[in-house]
CSV table of C-alpha atoms in Angstrom, one decimal:
chain,number,residue,atom,x,y,z
L,1,MET,CA,47.4,66.0,142.6
L,2,PHE,CA,45.2,63.2,141.3
L,3,LEU,CA,43.2,62.7,144.5
L,4,PRO,CA,40.3,64.9,143.2
L,5,PHE,CA,40.2,62.7,140.1
L,6,PHE,CA,40.0,59.6,142.3
L,7,ASP,CA,37.2,61.2,144.3
L,8,THR,CA,35.3,62.1,141.1
L,9,LEU,CA,35.6,58.5,139.8
L,10,ARG,CA,34.0,57.2,143.0
L,11,ARG,CA,31.3,59.8,143.0
L,12,HIS,CA,30.4,58.8,139.4
L,13,GLY,CA,30.0,55.1,140.5
L,14,VAL,CA,33.3,53.8,139.1
L,15,PRO,CA,34.3,51.1,141.7
L,16,VAL,CA,38.0,52.0,141.7
L,17,SER,CA,40.0,50.6,144.6
L,18,ILE,CA,43.0,52.1,146.4
L,19,ARG,CA,45.2,49.4,144.9
L,20,GLU,CA,44.1,50.4,141.4
L,21,TYR,CA,44.7,54.0,142.1
L,22,LEU,CA,48.2,53.3,143.4
L,23,THR,CA,48.9,51.3,140.2
L,24,PHE,CA,47.9,54.3,138.2
L,25,LEU,CA,50.3,56.5,140.3
L,26,GLU,CA,53.1,54.1,139.7
L,27,ALA,CA,52.5,54.2,136.0
L,28,MET,CA,52.7,58.0,136.1
L,29,ARG,CA,55.9,57.9,138.1
L,30,ALA,CA,57.4,55.5,135.5
L,31,ASP,CA,56.6,58.1,132.8
L,32,LEU,CA,54.6,55.7,130.7
L,33,VAL,CA,52.9,58.7,129.2
L,34,THR,CA,54.4,62.2,128.8
L,35,TYR,CA,52.9,65.3,127.1
L,36,ASP,CA,50.1,63.1,125.7
L,37,VAL,CA,46.5,63.8,126.9
L,38,GLU,CA,45.0,60.9,125.0
L,39,GLY,CA,47.7,58.5,126.3
L,40,PHE,CA,47.0,59.7,129.8
L,41,TYR,CA,43.3,59.0,129.3
L,42,TYR,CA,43.9,55.4,128.2
L,43,LEU,CA,46.5,54.8,130.9
L,44,ALA,CA,44.1,56.0,133.6
L,45,ARG,CA,41.2,53.9,132.1
L,46,SER,CA,43.4,50.8,131.9
L,47,ALA,CA,44.5,51.1,135.5
L,48,MET,CA,41.2,52.0,137.1
L,49,VAL,CA,38.4,50.4,135.1
L,50,LYS,CA,38.1,46.6,135.4
L,51,ASP,CA,34.7,46.1,133.9
L,52,GLU,CA,33.6,47.5,130.5
L,53,ARG,CA,30.2,48.4,131.9
L,54,HIS,CA,31.9,51.2,133.9
L,55,ILE,CA,33.7,52.8,130.9
L,56,ASP,CA,30.9,55.3,130.3
L,57,ARG,CA,31.0,56.4,133.9
L,58,PHE,CA,34.7,56.7,133.7
L,59,ASP,CA,34.4,58.9,130.6
L,60,GLN,CA,32.0,61.2,132.4
L,61,ALA,CA,34.2,61.4,135.4
L,62,PHE,CA,37.3,62.1,133.3
L,63,ALA,CA,35.5,64.9,131.4
L,64,LYS,CA,34.4,66.5,134.7
L,65,ALA,CA,37.8,66.2,136.4
L,66,PHE,CA,39.8,67.5,133.5
L,67,SER,CA,37.3,69.8,131.9
L,68,GLY,CA,39.0,72.2,129.5
L,69,LEU,CA,42.1,70.1,129.3
L,70,GLU,CA,42.2,70.6,125.5
L,71,GLN,CA,40.7,74.0,125.4
L,72,ILE,CA,44.0,75.8,125.7
L,73,THR,CA,44.7,79.3,124.4
L,74,VAL,CA,47.5,80.0,122.0
L,75,ASP,CA,49.5,81.9,124.7
L,76,GLN,CA,49.2,78.9,127.0
L,77,VAL,CA,50.4,76.6,124.3
L,78,VAL,CA,53.4,78.7,123.5
L,79,GLU,CA,54.4,79.2,127.2
L,80,ALA,CA,54.0,75.5,128.0
L,81,MET,CA,56.1,74.2,125.1
L,82,ASP,CA,59.3,73.8,127.1
L,83,LEU,CA,59.9,70.3,125.9
L,84,PRO,CA,63.1,68.2,126.0
L,85,GLU,CA,64.8,68.1,122.6
L,86,ASP,CA,65.5,64.3,122.9
L,87,TRP,CA,61.8,63.6,123.6
L,88,LEU,CA,60.8,65.7,120.6
L,89,ARG,CA,63.2,63.7,118.4
L,90,LYS,CA,61.8,60.4,119.7
L,91,MET,CA,58.2,61.5,119.1
L,92,ALA,CA,59.1,62.7,115.6
L,93,GLU,CA,60.7,59.3,114.7
L,94,LYS,CA,57.7,57.5,116.1
L,95,HIS,CA,54.9,59.5,114.5
L,96,LEU,CA,56.2,61.3,111.5
L,97,SER,CA,56.8,60.1,108.0
L,98,ASP,CA,60.0,61.0,106.1
L,99,ALA,CA,58.0,63.6,104.1
L,100,GLU,CA,56.7,65.2,107.3
L,101,LYS,CA,60.1,65.3,108.8
L,102,ALA,CA,61.4,67.0,105.7
L,103,GLU,CA,58.7,69.7,106.0
L,104,ILE,CA,59.6,70.4,109.6
L,105,GLU,CA,63.3,70.6,108.8
L,106,SER,CA,62.5,73.0,106.0
L,107,MET,CA,61.0,75.4,108.5
L,108,GLY,CA,64.2,75.3,110.6
L,109,GLY,CA,63.0,72.8,113.2
L,110,PHE,CA,60.8,73.0,116.3
L,111,GLU,CA,62.3,76.3,117.7
L,112,ALA,CA,61.7,78.0,114.3
L,113,LEU,CA,58.1,76.8,114.4
L,114,MET,CA,57.4,78.2,117.9
L,115,GLU,CA,59.2,81.5,117.0
L,116,THR,CA,57.1,81.8,113.8
L,117,LEU,CA,53.9,81.2,115.9
L,118,ARG,CA,54.9,84.1,118.3
L,119,GLU,CA,55.5,86.4,115.4
L,120,ARG,CA,52.2,85.7,113.7
L,121,LEU,CA,50.3,86.2,116.9
L,122,ASN,CA,51.8,89.7,117.1
L,123,GLU,CA,51.2,90.4,113.3
L,124,GLN,CA,47.7,89.0,112.8
L,125,GLU,CA,44.5,90.9,113.6
L,126,GLY,CA,41.1,89.3,113.3
L,127,ARG,CA,40.0,85.9,112.1
L,128,HIS,CA,41.5,84.2,109.1
L,129,GLN,CA,39.8,81.5,107.0
L,130,GLY,CA,41.9,79.3,104.7
L,131,GLY,CA,45.4,79.9,103.4
L,132,SER,CA,48.8,78.7,104.4
L,133,LYS,CA,50.3,81.5,106.5
L,134,TRP,CA,47.9,83.1,109.1
L,135,ILE,CA,46.6,81.5,112.2
L,136,GLY,CA,43.0,80.5,111.3
L,137,THR,CA,40.8,77.7,110.1
L,138,ALA,CA,40.5,75.4,107.1
L,139,GLY,CA,44.0,76.0,105.7
L,140,THR,CA,47.4,74.4,105.6
L,141,SER,CA,49.1,76.8,108.1
L,142,PRO,CA,50.8,74.9,111.0
L,143,PHE,CA,48.7,77.0,113.4
L,144,GLY,CA,44.9,77.0,113.9
L,145,ALA,CA,42.0,74.7,113.4
L,146,HIS,CA,40.1,72.6,110.8
L,147,GLY,CA,43.1,72.5,108.5
L,148,TYR,CA,46.1,70.3,108.0
L,149,ASN,CA,49.8,70.7,108.6
L,150,PRO,CA,52.1,67.9,109.7
L,151,GLU,CA,53.5,69.9,112.6
L,152,GLY,CA,50.5,72.0,113.4
L,153,VAL,CA,49.3,73.4,116.7
L,154,ARG,CA,45.5,73.1,117.0
L,155,ILE,CA,43.8,76.2,118.4
L,156,GLY,CA,40.1,76.6,119.1
L,157,GLN,CA,38.7,73.4,117.6
L,158,ASP,CA,36.4,71.1,119.3
L,159,GLU,CA,37.2,68.0,117.2
L,160,SER,CA,40.0,66.5,115.2
L,161,ARG,CA,39.8,66.4,111.4
L,162,HIS,CA,42.8,64.0,111.1
L,163,ARG,CA,42.2,62.1,114.4
L,164,ARG,CA,45.5,63.4,115.9
L,165,ALA,CA,44.0,65.0,119.1
L,166,VAL,CA,40.5,63.6,119.4
L,167,LYS,CA,38.8,63.8,122.8
L,168,VAL,CA,37.9,60.2,123.1
L,169,TRP,CA,36.3,60.7,126.5
L,170,ASP,CA,33.8,63.1,125.0
L,171,ARG,CA,32.8,60.6,122.3
L,172,ARG,CA,31.7,58.2,125.0
L,173,GLU,CA,31.7,55.2,122.6
L,174,PHE,CA,30.8,52.8,125.5
L,175,ARG,CA,27.8,54.7,126.8
L,176,ASN,CA,25.4,51.8,126.0
L,177,LEU,CA,27.4,49.4,128.1
L,178,ASP,CA,26.6,51.1,131.4
L,179,ASP,CA,24.8,48.4,133.4
L,180,GLN,CA,22.2,51.0,134.7
L,181,VAL,CA,20.9,52.1,131.4
L,182,GLU,CA,18.1,50.6,129.4
L,183,LEU,CA,19.1,47.8,127.1
L,184,GLY,CA,19.7,47.7,123.4
L,185,THR,CA,19.5,44.6,121.3
L,186,ARG,CA,23.2,44.1,121.4
L,187,ASN,CA,23.3,44.4,125.2
L,188,ILE,CA,20.4,42.0,125.6
L,189,LYS,CA,22.1,39.4,123.6
L,190,VAL,CA,25.2,39.8,125.8
L,191,ALA,CA,23.1,39.4,128.9
L,192,MET,CA,21.2,36.4,127.6
L,193,LYS,CA,24.3,34.5,126.7
L,194,ARG,CA,24.5,33.7,130.4
L,195,LEU,CA,21.5,31.4,130.0
L,196,ARG,CA,22.9,28.6,127.8
L,197,LYS,CA,22.8,24.9,127.8
L,198,TRP,CA,24.8,23.5,124.9
L,199,ALA,CA,23.7,20.5,123.0
L,200,ARG,CA,24.5,19.0,119.6
L,201,ASP,CA,21.7,18.4,117.2
L,202,GLY,CA,20.8,18.3,113.6
L,203,ALA,CA,22.9,17.1,110.6
L,204,ASP,CA,26.7,17.3,110.7
L,205,GLU,CA,27.4,21.0,110.1
L,206,GLU,CA,30.8,21.9,111.6
L,207,LEU,CA,34.4,20.7,111.4
L,208,ASP,CA,35.5,18.4,114.2
L,209,LEU,CA,39.1,19.5,114.3
L,210,ASP,CA,40.3,17.2,117.0
L,211,ASN,CA,38.9,14.0,115.4
L,212,THR,CA,40.1,15.2,112.0
L,213,ILE,CA,43.7,15.5,113.2
L,214,ARG,CA,43.5,12.1,115.0
L,215,SER,CA,42.0,10.3,112.0
L,216,THR,CA,44.4,11.9,109.6
L,217,ALA,CA,47.4,10.8,111.7
L,218,GLU,CA,46.0,7.3,112.0
L,219,HIS,CA,45.3,6.8,108.2
L,220,GLY,CA,48.1,8.8,106.7
L,221,TYR,CA,45.8,11.0,104.5
L,222,LEU,CA,43.5,13.9,105.2
L,223,ASP,CA,40.3,12.4,106.8
L,224,VAL,CA,37.9,15.2,107.5
L,225,LYS,CA,35.4,14.6,110.3
L,226,THR,CA,32.3,16.7,111.0
L,227,ARG,CA,29.8,16.8,113.8
L,228,PRO,CA,26.5,18.4,114.6
L,229,GLU,CA,26.7,22.1,115.5
L,230,ARG,CA,26.3,23.1,119.1
L,231,ARG,CA,23.1,24.9,119.8
L,232,ASN,CA,21.5,26.5,122.8
L,233,ALA,CA,19.1,23.8,124.1
L,234,VAL,CA,17.4,26.1,126.7
L,235,LYS,CA,13.6,26.2,126.2
L,236,VAL,CA,12.0,29.5,126.9
L,237,LEU,CA,8.3,30.6,127.3
L,238,LEU,CA,8.1,34.4,126.9
L,239,PHE,CA,5.0,36.3,128.0
L,240,VAL,CA,5.0,39.9,127.0
L,241,ASP,CA,2.6,42.6,128.5
L,242,ILE,CA,1.2,44.8,125.7
L,243,GLY,CA,-0.8,48.0,125.7
L,244,GLY,CA,-1.7,50.6,128.2
L,245,SER,CA,1.1,51.6,130.5
L,246,MET,CA,3.5,49.5,128.5
L,247,ASP,CA,3.2,51.7,125.4
L,248,PRO,CA,6.2,53.9,126.4
L,249,HIS,CA,8.4,50.8,126.6
L,250,VAL,CA,7.5,49.4,123.2
L,251,ARG,CA,10.9,50.1,121.7
L,252,VAL,CA,13.0,48.4,124.3
L,253,VAL,CA,10.6,45.4,124.5
L,254,GLU,CA,10.9,45.0,120.7
L,255,GLU,CA,14.7,45.0,121.1
L,256,LEU,CA,14.4,42.3,123.9
L,257,PHE,CA,12.1,40.2,121.7
L,258,SER,CA,14.5,40.5,118.8
L,259,ALA,CA,17.5,39.5,120.9
L,260,ALA,CA,15.6,36.6,122.4
L,261,ARG,CA,14.6,35.3,119.0
L,262,ALA,CA,18.2,35.3,117.9
L,263,GLU,CA,19.6,33.8,121.1
L,264,PHE,CA,17.1,30.9,121.9
L,265,LYS,CA,16.2,28.3,119.3
L,266,HIS,CA,13.4,26.9,121.4
L,267,LEU,CA,11.3,30.1,122.1
L,268,GLU,CA,7.5,30.4,122.4
L,269,THR,CA,6.0,33.9,122.7
L,270,TYR,CA,2.6,34.9,124.0
L,271,TYR,CA,1.0,38.3,124.8
L,272,PHE,CA,-1.1,39.3,127.8
L,273,HIS,CA,-2.3,42.6,129.3
L,274,ASN,CA,-1.4,43.7,132.8
L,275,CYS,CA,-1.7,40.3,134.5
L,276,LEU,CA,-1.9,36.6,133.4
L,277,TYR,CA,-5.5,35.4,133.1
L,278,GLU,CA,-7.3,32.5,131.4
L,279,GLY,CA,-6.3,33.4,127.9
L,280,VAL,CA,-3.2,34.7,126.0
L,281,TRP,CA,-2.6,35.4,122.3
L,282,THR,CA,0.1,35.4,119.7
L,283,ASP,CA,-1.3,38.1,117.3
L,284,ASN,CA,-2.3,41.4,118.8
L,285,ARG,CA,-4.6,42.2,115.8
L,286,ARG,CA,-6.7,39.1,116.7
L,287,ARG,CA,-6.4,39.2,120.5
L,288,TRP,CA,-10.1,38.8,121.0
L,289,THR,CA,-10.9,36.3,118.3
L,290,GLU,CA,-7.8,34.0,118.5
L,291,GLN,CA,-6.8,33.5,122.1
L,292,THR,CA,-5.0,30.5,123.5
L,293,SER,CA,-6.1,29.0,126.7
L,294,THR,CA,-3.6,29.5,129.5
L,295,ARG,CA,-4.6,26.1,130.9
L,296,GLU,CA,-3.7,24.6,127.5
L,297,LEU,CA,-0.2,26.1,127.8
L,298,LEU,CA,0.2,24.7,131.3
L,299,ASN,CA,-0.6,21.2,129.9
L,300,THR,CA,1.5,21.6,126.8
L,301,TYR,CA,4.9,22.9,128.0
L,302,GLY,CA,6.7,20.9,130.6
L,303,GLY,CA,8.6,22.1,133.7
L,304,ASP,CA,11.9,22.1,131.7
L,305,TYR,CA,10.9,25.4,130.1
L,306,LYS,CA,12.2,28.7,131.5
L,307,CYS,CA,9.3,31.2,131.9
L,308,ILE,CA,10.0,34.9,131.4
L,309,PHE,CA,7.4,37.6,131.9
L,310,VAL,CA,8.1,41.1,130.5
L,311,GLY,CA,5.8,43.8,131.9
L,312,ASP,CA,5.7,46.9,134.2
L,313,ALA,CA,3.4,45.1,136.7
L,314,SER,CA,1.7,48.4,137.2
L,315,MET,CA,-2.1,48.1,137.6
L,316,SER,CA,-4.9,48.2,140.1
L,317,PRO,CA,-4.3,45.6,142.9
L,318,TYR,CA,-7.8,44.3,142.1
L,319,GLU,CA,-6.6,43.1,138.7
L,320,ILE,CA,-4.3,40.7,140.6
L,321,ALA,CA,-6.3,39.8,143.6
L,322,MET,CA,-9.9,39.6,142.6
L,323,PRO,CA,-12.1,37.7,140.1
L,324,GLY,CA,-13.6,40.2,137.8
L,325,GLY,CA,-10.8,42.6,138.5
L,326,ALA,CA,-9.4,42.7,134.9
L,327,ASN,CA,-10.0,46.1,133.3
L,328,GLU,CA,-11.0,44.7,129.8
L,329,HIS,CA,-13.0,41.6,130.5
L,330,TRP,CA,-14.6,39.5,133.2
L,331,ASN,CA,-12.0,37.1,134.6
L,332,PRO,CA,-13.7,34.2,136.5
L,333,GLU,CA,-10.5,33.5,138.4
L,334,SER,CA,-8.0,36.1,139.8
L,335,GLY,CA,-4.8,37.0,138.1
L,336,GLU,CA,-2.9,35.8,141.2
L,337,THR,CA,-4.4,32.3,140.8
L,338,TRP,CA,-3.1,32.0,137.2
L,339,LEU,CA,0.3,33.4,138.1
L,340,ARG,CA,0.7,30.9,140.9
L,341,ARG,CA,-0.3,28.1,138.6
L,342,ALA,CA,2.4,29.3,136.1
L,343,VAL,CA,5.0,29.5,138.9
L,344,THR,CA,4.1,25.9,140.0
L,345,GLN,CA,4.4,24.6,136.4
L,346,TRP,CA,7.5,26.5,135.5
L,347,PRO,CA,9.5,27.0,138.7
L,348,GLU,CA,12.3,28.7,136.8
L,349,VAL,CA,10.5,31.9,136.3
L,350,LEU,CA,11.7,35.5,135.8
L,351,TRP,CA,9.8,38.8,135.6
L,352,ILE,CA,11.7,41.6,133.7
L,353,ASN,CA,10.3,45.1,134.6
L,354,PRO,CA,11.0,48.1,132.5
L,355,VAL,CA,10.1,50.4,135.3
L,356,PRO,CA,13.3,51.7,137.1
L,357,GLU,CA,13.8,49.7,140.3
L,358,ARG,CA,13.9,52.7,142.5
L,359,TYR,CA,10.2,53.3,141.7
L,360,TRP,CA,8.9,49.8,142.5
L,361,ARG,CA,8.0,50.5,146.1
L,362,LEU,CA,5.7,53.3,144.9
L,363,THR,CA,3.4,50.8,143.1
L,364,PRO,CA,1.6,48.2,145.3
L,365,SER,CA,0.9,45.9,142.4
L,366,ILE,CA,4.6,45.5,141.7
L,367,GLY,CA,5.1,44.3,145.3
L,368,MET,CA,2.2,41.9,145.0
L,369,ILE,CA,3.7,40.3,141.8
L,370,GLN,CA,7.1,40.2,143.4
L,371,LYS,CA,5.7,38.1,146.3
L,372,ILE,CA,4.1,35.7,143.8
L,373,VAL,CA,7.1,35.1,141.5
L,374,GLY,CA,9.7,35.5,144.2
L,375,PRO,CA,11.6,38.6,145.4
L,376,ASP,CA,14.7,37.7,143.5
L,377,ARG,CA,12.8,36.8,140.4
L,378,MET,CA,11.8,40.3,139.4
L,379,VAL,CA,14.7,42.3,137.8
L,380,PRO,CA,14.9,45.7,136.1
L,381,MET,CA,15.3,46.0,132.4
L,382,THR,CA,18.9,47.0,132.6
L,383,LEU,CA,22.1,45.1,131.6
L,384,GLU,CA,22.9,44.4,135.2
L,385,GLY,CA,19.3,43.4,135.9
L,386,VAL,CA,18.9,41.0,132.9
L,387,GLN,CA,22.3,39.4,133.7
L,388,ARG,CA,21.2,39.0,137.3
L,389,GLY,CA,18.0,37.3,136.1
L,390,MET,CA,19.8,35.0,133.7
L,391,ARG,CA,22.0,33.9,136.5
L,392,GLU,CA,18.9,33.1,138.6
L,393,LEU,CA,17.4,31.1,135.7
L,394,GLY,CA,20.6,29.2,135.1
L,395,ARG,CA,21.0,27.8,138.6
């Protein structure tokens, strides 16, 4: 009966294997969850999702496969409540306080509750708001929605007020972890953590626990030892394309810049437009009056720097291939010439492109820059893409 669910997972891009699916079926046969929709969701997710980046896709597939699972009519609820008494007692002991158990007993137990529900369905006409008897909303009756009763049956409510039947798969809390979506600051930091080279520098700032224990044992008194804090010693040159076709990507580029500033202690940032030419700048308000010579950068920063370009690489091919091809000034040498000089000086180069990868082949200039920096050195601005790029730079 779960084969359509398995098929839906695969169609939504969740790489679930037959072995994982069989593990899920074994868990169901072992009755690890019974009469618990939310428990079933977590069991299925635990068995068939092995990477947090796929949780959002799993949620979408679950919602599609079991659409309407919680949208059950009152008649369906009543007819389906043929539950074993011993199971009900165990659930009551597990989830109910002494006060809640007393309230249920005062009603005559579970059978009395279901019988009362049937009677009120027959008696009530129309909608009821508030109160403690009728089936309705915002009251303390055991039946209805948007109210509270320790043994209530929720009817016609799209969310939980007391977090007892919340549809976690509709909340999609992990949607920004999908490796095919654009990055947020948190995700960029996660991806950039792959590019690390630890070194200890500066004054003693952190506790050296091992040496403290060893020295204390040797001397017979507490002898606290400290050592310089470990920092990421990777050096990064960041070149960011600004203006024109990059305007729609300003938000995600700002997030990437923020994450890079937090992640890399040694970070130098410069701006360019479309392609690298003879000059770059650090302040966009003074881009024409306070430029820095690109040749000066080539002579200043050694080959131990990682070089990262961020840009859509979308421009006229002439802007890359021809002297004078730049659209804002006369460039004595072609953009390709300067890019090749940069790649020669900083062999560990990466180009992060905010344009979705499926569209790259439609823009000739993207292909031209790919050939210059290397086909594996241009990656999309997604979690998977940046992680792939960090792996390349870390080799």
